[in-house]
Each structure stands twice: as structure tokens, then as C-alpha cells.
């Protein structure tokens, strides 16, 4: 989405969200650990995003970050028929700033740019804050599934097609 400012200049509302680089690896880990660390005691296992290979995800072009230093990030995986939101993390220092809402909006905009009709994600059953939040943003519960040590609620959000928008293409 491009907005035009009062002086006629096109402005991207997400121009502060960028692909992560190798220089971001340490901070991506710090933000992820800070955002998910408090869940370890509640769910009884380390949340999967804390164990991700951040360097590999960055090298694959899956990690998007914002802030200097990084305070928020997304791990996005394009699939043939949807965009998978693998992780969203906001540093606790930025909690309540609206950054999480902006990152979720970016996910949808990114899916549309890729021509994908929906976003999918999951959250741990014991992350009840997320289970209340995602439906408020239009995500519908698809199923609950236990995968190894993780009890997860799977969600999806179908994105409305814009008139004149291209048909989704396989990746």
C-alpha cells in the first residue's frame, strides 16, 4: 500500500520494516527471547521461536525487522496458497506502542503483495493473550493440534480480494 502525503510524495506506511541482515542476528535473538521468555514457566517448554535458527531464517529472507535497535520482528514463510506467520515478536520495552498491530498489518500487506489469499499462524494453547487477540484482528480458529510438546491453536485470516487484483500464483 502506498499513501500520498499532502505534498504529493508517495509514502509507504511500512517503510521502517525491512528485511533483516546478518548484522541483525544477535538482536533478533534478543528480541525473540525477551518477547517469548516469560512463557517458558507457563507452558513448561521453551517456545519454538526461541529455538529457531535465526541466522538461517535471515539468510532465507524470512525475517523482517523494525527499529534501531530492532524492537520488533516477523518471521514470514510464503507457501503456495498462504503466507505463514511463523513468529511475531515485540520487545517488552515497546509493548503497548501499537507496534504489534502495525506488524500484523504488514503481514497482510505482504501477503497481498505476494498475491496470497490468506495468512495462517498458530499460538500455544497457554498463550491465552494471543488466543484473545488474534480473533480481534479477524483471525478465525481452524483447529487445535498437539505437535510434540506443543499444544497449538491454528488460525487463519482470509484476505479480501481487491478488484483488479491478480489471481494468486504458485511459488
Coordinates of C-alpha atoms in Angstrom, one line a residue:
X1 CA 0.0 0.0 0.0
X2 CA 1.3 3.4 -0.9
X3 CA 0.0 6.6 0.6
X4 CA 0.4 10.0 -0.9
X5 CA 1.3 12.8 1.6
X6 CA -0.1 16.3 1.5
X7 CA 2.9 17.4 -0.6
X8 CA 2.3 14.8 -3.2
X9 CA 5.1 12.4 -2.2
X10 CA 4.3 8.7 -2.1
X11 CA 4.9 7.3 1.3
X12 CA 5.0 3.6 2.3
X13 CA 3.4 3.2 5.7
X14 CA 5.7 0.3 6.4
X15 CA 9.0 1.8 5.1
X16 CA 10.5 1.3 8.6
X17 CA 10.0 -2.5 8.3
X18 CA 12.8 -4.1 6.4
X19 CA 14.4 -7.5 5.7
X20 CA 16.8 -8.5 8.4
X21 CA 20.5 -8.9 7.6
X22 CA 23.3 -10.9 9.2
X23 CA 24.1 -7.8 11.4
X24 CA 20.6 -8.3 13.0
X25 CA 21.0 -11.9 14.1
X26 CA 22.0 -11.2 17.7
X27 CA 19.3 -8.5 18.2
X28 CA 16.7 -10.8 16.6
X29 CA 17.6 -13.4 19.1
X30 CA 17.4 -10.9 22.0
X31 CA 14.0 -9.6 21.0
X32 CA 12.6 -13.1 20.4
X33 CA 13.9 -14.3 23.8
X34 CA 12.6 -11.1 25.6
X35 CA 9.2 -11.5 23.9
X36 CA 8.7 -15.2 24.5
X37 CA 10.9 -15.9 27.6
X38 CA 8.1 -15.3 30.1
X39 CA 6.1 -18.1 28.6
X40 CA 8.6 -20.8 29.5
X41 CA 7.3 -21.3 33.0
X42 CA 3.7 -21.1 31.9
X43 CA 3.8 -23.6 29.1
X44 CA 6.5 -25.9 30.5
X45 CA 8.7 -25.8 27.4
X46 CA 10.8 -23.3 25.6
X47 CA 8.6 -21.7 22.9
X48 CA 9.6 -22.8 19.4
X49 CA 10.6 -19.2 18.2
X50 CA 13.3 -19.1 20.9
X51 CA 14.9 -22.2 19.4
X52 CA 14.8 -21.1 15.8
X53 CA 17.9 -20.8 13.8
X54 CA 17.7 -17.0 13.3
X55 CA 20.7 -16.9 11.0
X56 CA 19.2 -19.5 8.7
X57 CA 15.8 -17.7 8.7
X58 CA 17.5 -14.4 7.9
X59 CA 19.6 -16.0 5.1
X60 CA 16.4 -17.4 3.7
X61 CA 14.8 -13.9 3.6
X62 CA 12.1 -14.8 6.1
X63 CA 12.8 -12.2 8.8
X64 CA 11.5 -8.7 8.8
X65 CA 12.5 -6.2 11.5
X66 CA 11.8 -2.7 12.6
X67 CA 13.6 -0.3 14.9
X68 CA 17.1 0.8 15.5
X69 CA 17.9 -1.1 17.5
X70 CA 15.5 -3.8 16.5
X71 CA 12.4 -3.8 18.7
X72 CA 10.0 -5.9 16.6
X73 CA 10.2 -8.7 14.1
X74 CA 8.3 -11.1 11.9
X75 CA 9.2 -14.5 10.5
X76 CA 7.2 -15.0 7.4
X77 CA 7.1 -18.1 5.2
X78 CA 5.3 -17.9 1.8
X79 CA 3.5 -21.1 0.9
X80 CA 1.7 -21.9 -2.4
X81 CA -1.7 -20.8 -1.1
X82 CA -1.0 -18.7 2.0
X83 CA 1.5 -16.7 4.0
X84 CA 2.6 -18.4 7.2
X85 CA 3.3 -16.1 10.1
X86 CA 5.8 -18.3 11.9
X87 CA 6.7 -15.7 14.6
X88 CA 5.9 -12.2 15.6
X89 CA 7.9 -10.6 18.5
X90 CA 7.8 -7.2 20.1
X91 CA 10.4 -6.3 22.7
X92 CA 8.7 -5.7 26.1
X93 CA 10.1 -2.1 26.1
X94 CA 7.8 -1.4 23.0
X95 CA 4.8 -3.2 24.4
X96 CA 1.6 -1.0 24.2
X97 CA 3.1 1.2 21.4
X98 CA 0.9 -0.2 18.7
X99 CA 3.9 -1.9 17.1
X100 CA 2.3 -5.4 17.2
X101 CA -0.7 -4.1 15.4
X102 CA 1.5 -2.5 12.7
X103 CA 3.4 -5.7 12.3
X104 CA 0.2 -7.7 11.8
X105 CA -1.0 -5.1 9.3
X106 CA 2.4 -5.5 7.5
X107 CA 1.8 -9.3 7.3
X108 CA -1.4 -8.8 5.5
X109 CA 0.1 -6.2 3.1
X110 CA 3.0 -8.6 2.4
X111 CA 0.6 -11.5 1.7
X112 CA -1.3 -9.2 -0.8
X113 CA 1.9 -8.2 -2.5
X114 CA 2.7 -11.8 -3.0
X115 CA -0.8 -12.5 -4.3
X116 CA -1.6 -14.8 -1.4
X117 CA -5.3 -15.0 -0.3
X118 CA -4.8 -15.8 3.4
X119 CA -2.5 -15.6 6.4
X120 CA -2.1 -18.6 8.7
X121 CA -0.5 -18.8 12.1
X122 CA -0.6 -20.8 15.4
X123 CA -0.1 -20.0 19.0
X124 CA 0.4 -22.1 22.1
X125 CA -2.8 -23.0 23.9
X126 CA -1.3 -21.5 27.1
X127 CA -0.6 -18.2 25.4
X128 CA -4.2 -17.1 26.2
X129 CA -3.4 -13.4 25.5
X130 CA -2.8 -14.4 21.8
X131 CA -5.9 -16.5 21.7
X132 CA -7.9 -13.5 22.7
X133 CA -6.0 -11.1 20.4
X134 CA -6.0 -12.9 17.0
X135 CA -9.8 -13.1 16.7
X136 CA -10.0 -9.3 17.3
X137 CA -7.8 -8.9 14.2
X138 CA -10.0 -11.1 12.1
X139 CA -8.3 -14.5 12.5
X140 CA -10.6 -17.5 12.8
X141 CA -9.7 -20.6 14.8
X142 CA -9.2 -23.6 12.4
X143 CA -8.2 -26.3 14.8
X144 CA -6.3 -27.3 17.9
X145 CA -3.5 -29.7 17.4
X146 CA -0.8 -31.2 19.7
X147 CA 2.6 -31.4 17.9
X148 CA 5.2 -32.9 20.1
X149 CA 5.4 -30.9 23.3
X150 CA 3.4 -28.1 21.8
X151 CA -0.4 -27.7 22.2
X152 CA -1.3 -25.2 19.5
X153 CA -4.3 -23.3 18.2
X154 CA -4.2 -22.8 14.5
X155 CA -5.7 -19.7 12.9
X156 CA -6.2 -18.2 9.5
X157 CA -7.3 -15.0 8.1
X158 CA -8.7 -14.9 4.6
X159 CA -7.8 -11.6 2.9
X160 CA -10.5 -9.9 0.8
X161 CA -9.6 -9.7 -2.9
X162 CA -9.3 -6.2 -4.2
X163 CA -10.9 -5.5 -7.5
X164 CA -8.4 -5.9 -10.3
X165 CA -6.0 -7.8 -8.0
X166 CA -4.1 -10.6 -9.8
X167 CA -5.0 -14.2 -9.1
X168 CA -2.7 -15.9 -6.7
X169 CA 0.2 -17.8 -8.3
X170 CA 2.1 -20.8 -7.1
X171 CA 5.5 -20.1 -5.7

